[in-house]
Coordinates of C-alpha atoms in Angstrom, one line a residue:
X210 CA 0.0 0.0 0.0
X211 CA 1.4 3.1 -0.7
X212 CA 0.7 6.4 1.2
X213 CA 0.8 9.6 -0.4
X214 CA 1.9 13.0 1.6
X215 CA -0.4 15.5 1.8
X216 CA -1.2 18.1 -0.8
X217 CA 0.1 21.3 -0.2
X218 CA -1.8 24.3 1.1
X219 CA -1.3 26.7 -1.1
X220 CA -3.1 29.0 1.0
X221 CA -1.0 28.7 4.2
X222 CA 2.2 28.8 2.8
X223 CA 5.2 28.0 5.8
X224 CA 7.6 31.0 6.1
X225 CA 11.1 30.1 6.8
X226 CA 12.2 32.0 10.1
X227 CA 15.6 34.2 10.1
X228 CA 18.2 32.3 12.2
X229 CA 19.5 35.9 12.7
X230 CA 19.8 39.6 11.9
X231 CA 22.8 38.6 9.2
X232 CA 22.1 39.2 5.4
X233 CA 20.6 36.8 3.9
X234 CA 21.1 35.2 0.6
X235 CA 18.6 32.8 -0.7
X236 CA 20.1 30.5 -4.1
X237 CA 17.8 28.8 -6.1
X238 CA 19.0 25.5 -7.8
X239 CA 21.9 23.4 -6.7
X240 CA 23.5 22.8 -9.7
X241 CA 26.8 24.4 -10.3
X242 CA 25.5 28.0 -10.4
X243 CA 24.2 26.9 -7.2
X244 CA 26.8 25.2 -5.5
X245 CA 29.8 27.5 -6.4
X246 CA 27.8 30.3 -5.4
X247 CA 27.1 28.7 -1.8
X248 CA 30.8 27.8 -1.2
X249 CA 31.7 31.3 -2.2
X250 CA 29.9 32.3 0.6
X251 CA 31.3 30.3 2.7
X252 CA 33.4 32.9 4.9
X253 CA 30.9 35.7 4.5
X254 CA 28.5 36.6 7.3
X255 CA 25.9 36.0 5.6
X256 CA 22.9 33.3 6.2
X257 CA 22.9 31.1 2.8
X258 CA 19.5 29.2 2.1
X259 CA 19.9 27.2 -0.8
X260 CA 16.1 25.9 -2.1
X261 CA 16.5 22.6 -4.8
X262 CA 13.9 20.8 -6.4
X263 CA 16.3 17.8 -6.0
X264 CA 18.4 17.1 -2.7
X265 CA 21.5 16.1 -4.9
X266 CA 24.4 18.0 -6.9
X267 CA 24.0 16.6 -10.9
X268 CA 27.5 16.5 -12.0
X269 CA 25.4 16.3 -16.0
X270 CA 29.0 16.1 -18.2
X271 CA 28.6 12.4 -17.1
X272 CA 24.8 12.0 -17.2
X273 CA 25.4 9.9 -20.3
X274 CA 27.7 7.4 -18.8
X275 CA 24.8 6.5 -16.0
X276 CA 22.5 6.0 -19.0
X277 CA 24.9 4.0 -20.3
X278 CA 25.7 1.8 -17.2
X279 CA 29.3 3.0 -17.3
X280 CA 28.5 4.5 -13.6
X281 CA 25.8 4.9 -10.7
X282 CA 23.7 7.9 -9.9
X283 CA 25.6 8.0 -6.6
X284 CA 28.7 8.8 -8.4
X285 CA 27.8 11.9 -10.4
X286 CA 24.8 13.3 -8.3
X287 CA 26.1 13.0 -4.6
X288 CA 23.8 14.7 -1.5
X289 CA 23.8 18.4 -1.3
X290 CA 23.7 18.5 2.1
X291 CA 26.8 15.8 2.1
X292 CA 28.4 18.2 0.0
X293 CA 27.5 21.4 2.8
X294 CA 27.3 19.4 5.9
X295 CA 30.6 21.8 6.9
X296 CA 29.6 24.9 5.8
X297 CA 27.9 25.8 9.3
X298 CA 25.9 29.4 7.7
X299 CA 24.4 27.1 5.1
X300 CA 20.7 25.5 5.1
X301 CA 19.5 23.3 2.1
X302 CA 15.2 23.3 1.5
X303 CA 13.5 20.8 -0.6
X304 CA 11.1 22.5 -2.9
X305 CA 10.5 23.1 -6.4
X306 CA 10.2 27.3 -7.0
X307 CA 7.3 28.3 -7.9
X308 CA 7.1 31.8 -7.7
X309 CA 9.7 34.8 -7.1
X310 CA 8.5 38.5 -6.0
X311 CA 11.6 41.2 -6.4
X312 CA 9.3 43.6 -4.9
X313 CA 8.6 41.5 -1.3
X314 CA 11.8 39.8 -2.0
X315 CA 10.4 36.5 -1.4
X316 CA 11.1 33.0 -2.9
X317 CA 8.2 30.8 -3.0
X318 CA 8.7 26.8 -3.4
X319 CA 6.0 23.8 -2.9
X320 CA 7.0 20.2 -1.7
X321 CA 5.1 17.1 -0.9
X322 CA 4.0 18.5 2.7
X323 CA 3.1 22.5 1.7
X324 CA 4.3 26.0 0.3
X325 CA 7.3 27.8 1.8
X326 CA 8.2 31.3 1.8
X327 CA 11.7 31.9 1.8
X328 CA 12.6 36.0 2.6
X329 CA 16.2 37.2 1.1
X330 CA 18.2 40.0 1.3
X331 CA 20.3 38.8 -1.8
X332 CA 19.5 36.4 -4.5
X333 CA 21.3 34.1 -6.7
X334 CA 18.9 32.5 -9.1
X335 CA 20.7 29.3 -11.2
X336 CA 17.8 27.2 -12.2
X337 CA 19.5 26.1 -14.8
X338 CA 17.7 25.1 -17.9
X339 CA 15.5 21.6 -19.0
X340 CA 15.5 19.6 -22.4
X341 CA 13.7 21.8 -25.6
X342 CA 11.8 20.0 -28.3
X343 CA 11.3 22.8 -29.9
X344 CA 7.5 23.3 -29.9
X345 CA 6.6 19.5 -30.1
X346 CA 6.5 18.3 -26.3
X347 CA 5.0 14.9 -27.1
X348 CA 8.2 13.7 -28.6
X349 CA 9.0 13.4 -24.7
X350 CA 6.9 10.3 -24.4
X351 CA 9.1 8.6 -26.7
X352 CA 12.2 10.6 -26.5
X353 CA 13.6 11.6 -23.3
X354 CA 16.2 14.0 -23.1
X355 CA 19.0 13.8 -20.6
X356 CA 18.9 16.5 -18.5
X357 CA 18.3 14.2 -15.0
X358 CA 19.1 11.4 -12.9
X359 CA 15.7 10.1 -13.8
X360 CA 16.1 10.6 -17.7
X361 CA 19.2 8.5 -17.3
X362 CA 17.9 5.9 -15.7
X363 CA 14.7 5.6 -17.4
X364 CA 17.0 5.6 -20.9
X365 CA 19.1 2.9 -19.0
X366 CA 15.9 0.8 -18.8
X367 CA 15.0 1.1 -22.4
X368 CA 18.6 0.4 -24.1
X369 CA 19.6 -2.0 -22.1
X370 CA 15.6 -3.3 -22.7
X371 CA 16.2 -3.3 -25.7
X372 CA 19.0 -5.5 -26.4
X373 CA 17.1 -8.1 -24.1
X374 CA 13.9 -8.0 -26.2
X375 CA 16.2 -8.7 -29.4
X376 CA 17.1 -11.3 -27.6
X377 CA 13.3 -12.8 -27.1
X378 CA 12.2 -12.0 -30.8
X379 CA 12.3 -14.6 -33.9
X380 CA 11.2 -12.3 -36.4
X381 CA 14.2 -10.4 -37.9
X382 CA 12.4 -6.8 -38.9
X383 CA 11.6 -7.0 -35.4
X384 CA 14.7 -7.9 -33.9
X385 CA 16.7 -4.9 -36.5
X386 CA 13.9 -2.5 -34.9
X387 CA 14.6 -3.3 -30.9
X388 CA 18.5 -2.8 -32.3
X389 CA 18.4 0.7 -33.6
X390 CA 19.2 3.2 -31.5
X391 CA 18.6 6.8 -32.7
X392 CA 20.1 9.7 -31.2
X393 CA 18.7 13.4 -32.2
X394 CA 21.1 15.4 -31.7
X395 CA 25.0 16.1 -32.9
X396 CA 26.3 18.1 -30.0
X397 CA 28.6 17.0 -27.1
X398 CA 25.5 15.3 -25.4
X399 CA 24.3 13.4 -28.8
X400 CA 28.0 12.7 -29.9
X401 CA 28.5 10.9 -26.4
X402 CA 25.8 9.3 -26.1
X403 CA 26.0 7.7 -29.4
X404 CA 29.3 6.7 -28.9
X405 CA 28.7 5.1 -25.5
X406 CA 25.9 3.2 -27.2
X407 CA 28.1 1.8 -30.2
X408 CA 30.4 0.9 -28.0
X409 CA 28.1 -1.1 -25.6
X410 CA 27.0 -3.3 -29.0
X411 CA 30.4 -3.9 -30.1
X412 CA 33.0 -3.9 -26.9
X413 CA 30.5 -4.8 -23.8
X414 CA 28.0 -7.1 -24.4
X415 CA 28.3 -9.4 -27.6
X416 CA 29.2 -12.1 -25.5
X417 CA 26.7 -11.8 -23.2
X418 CA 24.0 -13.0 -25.7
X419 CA 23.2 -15.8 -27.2
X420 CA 20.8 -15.6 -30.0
X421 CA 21.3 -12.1 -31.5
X422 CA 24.5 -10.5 -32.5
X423 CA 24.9 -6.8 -30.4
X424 CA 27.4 -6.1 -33.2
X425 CA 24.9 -5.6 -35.4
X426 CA 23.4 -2.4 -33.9
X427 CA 22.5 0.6 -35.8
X428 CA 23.1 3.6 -33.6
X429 CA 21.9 6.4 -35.9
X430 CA 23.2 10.2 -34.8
X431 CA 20.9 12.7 -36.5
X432 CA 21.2 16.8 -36.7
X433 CA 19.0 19.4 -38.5
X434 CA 22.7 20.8 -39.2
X435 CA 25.4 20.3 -41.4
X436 CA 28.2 19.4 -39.1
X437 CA 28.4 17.4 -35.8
X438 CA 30.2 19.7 -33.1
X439 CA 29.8 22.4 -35.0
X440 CA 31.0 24.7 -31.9
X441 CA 34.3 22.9 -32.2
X442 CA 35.1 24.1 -35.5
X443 CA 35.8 22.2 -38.8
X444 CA 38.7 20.2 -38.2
X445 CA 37.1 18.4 -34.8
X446 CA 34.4 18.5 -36.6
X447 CA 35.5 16.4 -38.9
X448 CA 37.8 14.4 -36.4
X449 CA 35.1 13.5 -34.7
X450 CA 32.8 12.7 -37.6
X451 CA 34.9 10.1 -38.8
X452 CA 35.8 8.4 -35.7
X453 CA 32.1 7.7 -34.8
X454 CA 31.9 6.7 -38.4
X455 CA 34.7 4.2 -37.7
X456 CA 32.9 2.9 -35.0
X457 CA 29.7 2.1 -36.9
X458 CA 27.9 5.2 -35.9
X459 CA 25.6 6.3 -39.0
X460 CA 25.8 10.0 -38.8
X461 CA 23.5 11.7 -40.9
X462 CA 23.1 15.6 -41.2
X463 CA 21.0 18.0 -42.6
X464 CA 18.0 15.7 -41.4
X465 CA 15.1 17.7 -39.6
X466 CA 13.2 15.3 -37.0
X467 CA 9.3 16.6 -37.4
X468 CA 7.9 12.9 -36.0
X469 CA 8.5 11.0 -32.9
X470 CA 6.5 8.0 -32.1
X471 CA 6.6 4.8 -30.4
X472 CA 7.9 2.6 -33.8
X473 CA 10.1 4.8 -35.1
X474 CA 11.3 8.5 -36.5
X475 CA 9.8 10.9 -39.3
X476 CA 12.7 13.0 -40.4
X477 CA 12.6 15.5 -43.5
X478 CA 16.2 15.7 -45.5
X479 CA 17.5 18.8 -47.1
X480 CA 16.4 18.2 -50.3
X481 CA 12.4 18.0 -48.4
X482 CA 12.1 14.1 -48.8
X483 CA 10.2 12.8 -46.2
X484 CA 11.5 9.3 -44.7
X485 CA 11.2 6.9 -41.5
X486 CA 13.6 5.4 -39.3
X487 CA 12.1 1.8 -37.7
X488 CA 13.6 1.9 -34.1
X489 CA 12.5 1.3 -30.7
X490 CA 15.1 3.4 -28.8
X491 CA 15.2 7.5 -28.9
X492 CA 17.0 9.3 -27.5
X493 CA 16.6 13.3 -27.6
X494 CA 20.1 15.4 -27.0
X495 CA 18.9 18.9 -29.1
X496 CA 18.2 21.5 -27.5
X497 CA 17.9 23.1 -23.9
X498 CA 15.4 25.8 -22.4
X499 CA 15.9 28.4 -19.8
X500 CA 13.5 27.3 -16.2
X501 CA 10.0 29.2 -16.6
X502 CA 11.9 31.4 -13.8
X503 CA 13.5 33.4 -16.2
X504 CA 9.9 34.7 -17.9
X505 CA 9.0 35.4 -14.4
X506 CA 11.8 37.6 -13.3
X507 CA 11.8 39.2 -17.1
X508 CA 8.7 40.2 -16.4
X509 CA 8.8 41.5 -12.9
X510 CA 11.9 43.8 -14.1
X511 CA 11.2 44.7 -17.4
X512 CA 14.1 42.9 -18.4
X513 CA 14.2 41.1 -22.1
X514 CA 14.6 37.3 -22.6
X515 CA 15.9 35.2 -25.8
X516 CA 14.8 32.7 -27.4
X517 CA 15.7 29.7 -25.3
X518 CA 14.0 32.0 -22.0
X519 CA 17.1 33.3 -20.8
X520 CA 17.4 36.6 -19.1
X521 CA 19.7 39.3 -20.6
X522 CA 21.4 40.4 -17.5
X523 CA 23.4 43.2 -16.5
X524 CA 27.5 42.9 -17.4
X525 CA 27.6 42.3 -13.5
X526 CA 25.3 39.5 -13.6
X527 CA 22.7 41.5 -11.9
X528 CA 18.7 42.2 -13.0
X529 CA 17.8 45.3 -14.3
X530 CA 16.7 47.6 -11.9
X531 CA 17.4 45.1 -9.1
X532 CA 21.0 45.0 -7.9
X533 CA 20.4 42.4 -5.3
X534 CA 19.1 39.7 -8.0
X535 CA 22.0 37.9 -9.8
X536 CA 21.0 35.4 -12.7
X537 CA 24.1 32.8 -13.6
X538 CA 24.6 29.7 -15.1
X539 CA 22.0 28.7 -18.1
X540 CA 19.7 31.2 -17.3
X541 CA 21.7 34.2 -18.2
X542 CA 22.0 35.4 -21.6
X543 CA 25.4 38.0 -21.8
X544 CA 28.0 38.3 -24.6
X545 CA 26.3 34.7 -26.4
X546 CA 28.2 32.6 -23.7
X547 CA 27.8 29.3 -23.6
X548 CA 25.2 27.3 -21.6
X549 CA 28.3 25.1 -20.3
X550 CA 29.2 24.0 -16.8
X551 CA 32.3 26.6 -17.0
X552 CA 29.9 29.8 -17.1
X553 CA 27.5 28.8 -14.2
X554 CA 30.5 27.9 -11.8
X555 CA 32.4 31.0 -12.9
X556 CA 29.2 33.2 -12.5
X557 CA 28.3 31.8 -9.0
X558 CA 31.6 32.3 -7.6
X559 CA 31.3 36.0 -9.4
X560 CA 27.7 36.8 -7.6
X561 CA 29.2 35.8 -4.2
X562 CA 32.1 37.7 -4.7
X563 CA 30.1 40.9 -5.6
X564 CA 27.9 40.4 -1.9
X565 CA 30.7 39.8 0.0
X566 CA 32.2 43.0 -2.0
X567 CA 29.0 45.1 -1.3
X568 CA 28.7 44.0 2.9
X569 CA 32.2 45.0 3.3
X570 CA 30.9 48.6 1.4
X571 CA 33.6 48.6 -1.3
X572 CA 33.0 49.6 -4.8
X573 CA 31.9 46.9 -7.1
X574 CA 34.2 44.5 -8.9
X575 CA 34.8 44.4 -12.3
X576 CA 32.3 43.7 -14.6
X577 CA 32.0 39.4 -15.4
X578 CA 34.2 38.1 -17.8
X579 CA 34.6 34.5 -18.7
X580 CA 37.5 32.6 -18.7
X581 CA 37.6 30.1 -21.5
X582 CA 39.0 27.0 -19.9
X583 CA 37.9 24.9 -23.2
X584 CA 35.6 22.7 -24.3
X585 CA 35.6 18.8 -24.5
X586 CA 33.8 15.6 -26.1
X587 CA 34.6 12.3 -25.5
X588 CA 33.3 10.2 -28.5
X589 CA 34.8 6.2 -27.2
X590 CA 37.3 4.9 -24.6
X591 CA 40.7 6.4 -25.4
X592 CA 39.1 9.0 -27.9
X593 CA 38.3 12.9 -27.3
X594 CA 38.3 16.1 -29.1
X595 CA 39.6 19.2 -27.5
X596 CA 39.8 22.9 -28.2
X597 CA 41.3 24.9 -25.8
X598 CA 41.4 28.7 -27.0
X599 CA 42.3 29.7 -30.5
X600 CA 45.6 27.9 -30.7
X601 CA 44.9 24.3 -29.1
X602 CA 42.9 21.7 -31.0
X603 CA 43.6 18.0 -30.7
X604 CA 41.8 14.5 -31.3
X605 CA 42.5 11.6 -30.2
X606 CA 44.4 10.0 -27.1
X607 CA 46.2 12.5 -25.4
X608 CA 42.8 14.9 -26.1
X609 CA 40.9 12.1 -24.2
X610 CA 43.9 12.2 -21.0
X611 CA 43.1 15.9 -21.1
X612 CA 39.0 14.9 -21.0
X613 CA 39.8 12.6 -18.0
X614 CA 41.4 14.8 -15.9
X615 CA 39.2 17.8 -16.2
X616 CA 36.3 15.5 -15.3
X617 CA 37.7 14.0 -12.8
X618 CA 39.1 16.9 -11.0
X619 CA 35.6 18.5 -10.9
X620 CA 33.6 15.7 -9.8
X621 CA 32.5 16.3 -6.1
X622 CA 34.6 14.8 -3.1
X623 CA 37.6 12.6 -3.1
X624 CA 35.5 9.2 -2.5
X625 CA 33.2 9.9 -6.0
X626 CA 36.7 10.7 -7.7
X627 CA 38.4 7.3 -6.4
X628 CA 34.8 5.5 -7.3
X629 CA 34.2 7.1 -10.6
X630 CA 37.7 5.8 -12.2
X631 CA 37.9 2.2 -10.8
X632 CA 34.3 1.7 -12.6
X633 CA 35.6 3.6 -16.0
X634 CA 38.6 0.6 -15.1
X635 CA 36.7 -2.4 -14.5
X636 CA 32.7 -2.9 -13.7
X637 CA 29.5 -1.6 -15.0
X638 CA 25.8 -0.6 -13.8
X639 CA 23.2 -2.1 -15.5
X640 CA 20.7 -2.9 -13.0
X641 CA 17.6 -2.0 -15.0
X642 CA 13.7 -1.8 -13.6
X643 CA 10.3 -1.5 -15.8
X644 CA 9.6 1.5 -13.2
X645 CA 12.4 3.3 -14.6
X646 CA 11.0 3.0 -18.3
X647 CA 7.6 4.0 -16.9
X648 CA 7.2 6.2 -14.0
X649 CA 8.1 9.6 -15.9
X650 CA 5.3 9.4 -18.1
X651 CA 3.1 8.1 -16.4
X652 CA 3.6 10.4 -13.5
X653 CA 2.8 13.1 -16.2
X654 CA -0.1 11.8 -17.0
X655 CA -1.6 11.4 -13.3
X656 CA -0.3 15.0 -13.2
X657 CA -2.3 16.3 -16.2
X658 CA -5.5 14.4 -15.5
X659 CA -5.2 16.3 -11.6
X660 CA -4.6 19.6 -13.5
X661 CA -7.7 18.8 -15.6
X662 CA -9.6 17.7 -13.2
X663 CA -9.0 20.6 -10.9
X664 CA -10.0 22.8 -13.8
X665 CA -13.4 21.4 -14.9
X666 CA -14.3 21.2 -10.6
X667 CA -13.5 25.0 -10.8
X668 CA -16.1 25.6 -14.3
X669 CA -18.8 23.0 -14.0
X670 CA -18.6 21.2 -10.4
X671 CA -22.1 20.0 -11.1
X672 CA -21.0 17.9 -14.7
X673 CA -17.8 17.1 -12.6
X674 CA -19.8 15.3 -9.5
X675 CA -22.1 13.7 -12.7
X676 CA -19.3 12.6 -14.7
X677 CA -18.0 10.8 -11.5
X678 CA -21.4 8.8 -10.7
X679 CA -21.3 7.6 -14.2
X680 CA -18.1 6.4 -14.2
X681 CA -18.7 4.5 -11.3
X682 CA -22.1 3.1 -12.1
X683 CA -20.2 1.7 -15.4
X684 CA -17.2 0.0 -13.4
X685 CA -14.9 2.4 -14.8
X686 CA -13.5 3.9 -11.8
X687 CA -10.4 6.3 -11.9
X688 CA -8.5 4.0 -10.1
X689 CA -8.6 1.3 -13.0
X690 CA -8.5 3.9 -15.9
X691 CA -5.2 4.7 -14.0
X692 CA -4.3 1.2 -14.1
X693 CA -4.9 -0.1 -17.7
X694 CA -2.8 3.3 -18.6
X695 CA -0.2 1.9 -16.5
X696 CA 0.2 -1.4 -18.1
X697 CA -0.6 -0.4 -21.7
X698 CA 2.6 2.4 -21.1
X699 CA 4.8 -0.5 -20.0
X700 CA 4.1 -2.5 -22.7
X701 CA 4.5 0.6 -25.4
X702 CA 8.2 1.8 -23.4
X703 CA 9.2 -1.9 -24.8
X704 CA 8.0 -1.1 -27.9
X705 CA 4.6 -2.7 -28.3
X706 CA 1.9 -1.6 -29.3
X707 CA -0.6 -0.9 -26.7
X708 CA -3.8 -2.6 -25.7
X709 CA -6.9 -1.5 -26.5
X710 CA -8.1 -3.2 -23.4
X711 CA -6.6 -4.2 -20.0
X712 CA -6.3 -8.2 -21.2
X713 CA -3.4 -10.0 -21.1
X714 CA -1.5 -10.5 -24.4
X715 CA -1.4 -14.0 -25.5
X716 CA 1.7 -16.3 -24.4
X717 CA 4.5 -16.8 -26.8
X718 CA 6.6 -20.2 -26.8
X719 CA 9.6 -19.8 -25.1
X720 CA 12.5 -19.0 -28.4
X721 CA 14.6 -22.0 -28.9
X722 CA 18.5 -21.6 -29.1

């Protein structure tokens, strides 16, 4: 039996009490905005509360290698609190942010148990940014992106799902669709990934199987443009283009995704010929959007916002017309910097520098200004592509050393460090569960029918109460709807087509060897 937490009040929201008269700085997200903002802080009498949808740090350069089953969750997302447990001026809220006020200075957020008002003196806001489809949100369903520890895991359920479903078919246009793997996408996330993916089929697991060869995977990369790392310049570009190539990575460019469903991809070419890719697995790596936050503060302040929602800030990282509200990481939009993990931990540290600056009542700092530190893709094991500046681009081995140690220095804590590299060395995590491949969706769903429901109580309460006696004088309670939902999206995340009632499908002999 499983019992649920009560619904928050909205309208008794819980006001978080000032542990002093100090300045107080409330942070929103605990990313790496977040965190390098809070440890900047660290020394400065100030009261730091740091409110998270999520109690854990995402190191998300290695997202890809949990939905791979190079590593564990544990390993790139350890406890925020772990993380702060010394830093005595700091306190870490559960809560999902819900609605900012620069006028009362208040941060509101809603958990499982109620609505919390958080006061601030200061404000760093690094909610980072969530996966973009571009206009078509229902590709989600069948694409998730990789922006979470739950996207990886449910996209470790459904590769690794897929491979064992191969396994159980006999016919072979079945068994070539459980065994192509499409990746949208041709950036540092989509190059990974794919990579990872190829080299799961042809390094890790052919001899784990028995009836189907893993070797002969398709893992398809696609981009709607005409290079793969295109922010790494031609002659990466190109590096990196044919070593995928060379691991039997189909790459194909210029090749606009307009369908997403659960047999397969609709993709329109250059040359506006319509065609379809047969696979079971998708995953989406295009695309990112500012947090709904941005809009919010843009339009509080007057400030503007791009197109991906992020907020054109001040060259000090501050809001227009609000010098105690900094905006860093993915959400800020100065000087076309990139949405990498260098600019949020570079603009945090910035923010608290400029508080500390301002309680100490010296002038402010210099303006923000990025320091380039490079950027990195690894495509397989022993193979990278680096561009460091205008004078340092490499491929290959030594570019993948260089990949190593960055990513390794900046993972969190000594024991996640030691961890991370004896897995890369020898052992894997592919511990898979059919709630992985389902809960996401279908916890969207519950969601949506609540929101609708909520909505037609507040319009017609009379049809609603109606609608409700009929359903249960024709045995079709919620509760069951909920159910045969359930089971029809299990069967449809493996890749069959879904019931049109709740009845079992029909036994299938056991495959002979």
């Amino acid at each position: 039996m499983t019992v649920e937490p009560p619904a928050p009040s909205p309208a008794s929201p819980s006001p978080v009490e000032r542990k002093s008269s100090r300045h107080q700085v409330a942070i929103i997200g605990s990313g790496f905005g977040g965190l390098w903002a809070t440890e900047g802080l660290a020394k400065a009498p100030v009261d730091v509360i740091m409110i998270s949808g999520t109690s854990h740090h995402l190191f998300q350069p290695l997202l890809y290698q949990v939905a791979t089953g190079v590593l564990s969750e544990g390993e790139v997302a350890p406890a925020t609190r772990e993380v702060l447990k010394k830093q005595k001026n700091a306190t870490v809220l559960l809560g999902r942010v819900t609605d900012i006020d620069i006028n009362a200075k208040t941060v509101t957020s809603v958990s499982p148990v109620g609505t919390t008002v958080t006061p601030y003196d200061s404000l760093i806001v690094a909610a980072g940014a969530g996966q973009s489809y571009f206009g078509n949100d229902q590709f989600s369903e069948w694409a998730p992106g990789m922006k979470s520890i739950d996207d990886a895991l449910e996209l470790r359920g459904r590769i690794f799902g897929c491979f064992e479903l191969a396994e159980l078919s006999d016919d072979p246009a079945e068994r070539e669709e459980w065994l192509t793997f499409v990746v949208v996408g041709a950036g540092p996330t989509g190059v990974e990934m794919a990579g990872q993916i190829s080299e799961l089929a042809h390094r890790a697991l052919p001899r784990e199987f028995r009836r189907i060869d893993t070797r002969q995977a398709k893992v398809i990369l696609l981009d709607a443009a005409p290079a793969v790392l295109g922010a790494f310049g031609d002659k990466l570009s190109n590096a990196a283009r044919k070593q995928l190539e060379s691991m039997g990575v189909d790459v194909e460019l210029n090749a606009k995704v307009v369908g997403v469903d659960n047999t397969g991809v609709d993709i329109v070419d250059a040359d506006g010929q319509e065609r379809r890719i047969r696979c079971r697995c998708k995953v989406w790596a295009a695309g990112v959007s500012a947090s709904p936050l941005g809009k919010q503060l843009a339009e509080q302040s007057g400030a503007e916002i791009d197109r991906a929602g992020r907020v054109k800030v001040n060259p000090d990282l501050t809001l227009p017309g609000h010098p105690e509200v900094f905006v860093v990481g993915d959400m800020m939009a100065l000087n076309n910097l990139p949405g990498v993990a260098q600019v949020a931990m570079q603009g945090g540290t910035y923010a608290a520098r400029q508080i500390v600056r301002r309680l100490r009542g010296e002038q402010p700092g210099e303006p923000f200004k990025y320091f380039d530190k490079g950027s990195m893709a690894t495509i397989s094991r022993f193979h990278a592509v680096a561009s460091i500046g205008d004078r340092i681009h490499m491929s290959g081995f030594f570019a993948w050393l260089m990949w190593l140690g960055v990513h390794v220095m900046y993972l969190v804590g000594f024991k996640n460090r030691l961890t991370t590299m004896l897995h890369w060395a020898v052992s894997s995590q592919r511990t898979t569960t059919r709630q992985q491949i389902v809960a996401r969706t279908l916890m969207a769903r519950l969601e949506a029918e609540k929101q609708a429901e909520e909505e037609a109580a507040t319009i017609e309460p009379s049809a609603t109460a109606a609608s409700s006696v009929e359903a249960a004088d024709s045995g079709k309670s919620q509760p069951e709807t909920v159910g045969t939902d359930s089971v029809d999206q299990l069967k449809a995340a493996y890749g069959e087509k879904a019931a049109e009632t709740g009845e079992p499908a029909s036994a299938k002999k056991a495959p002979e060897s």
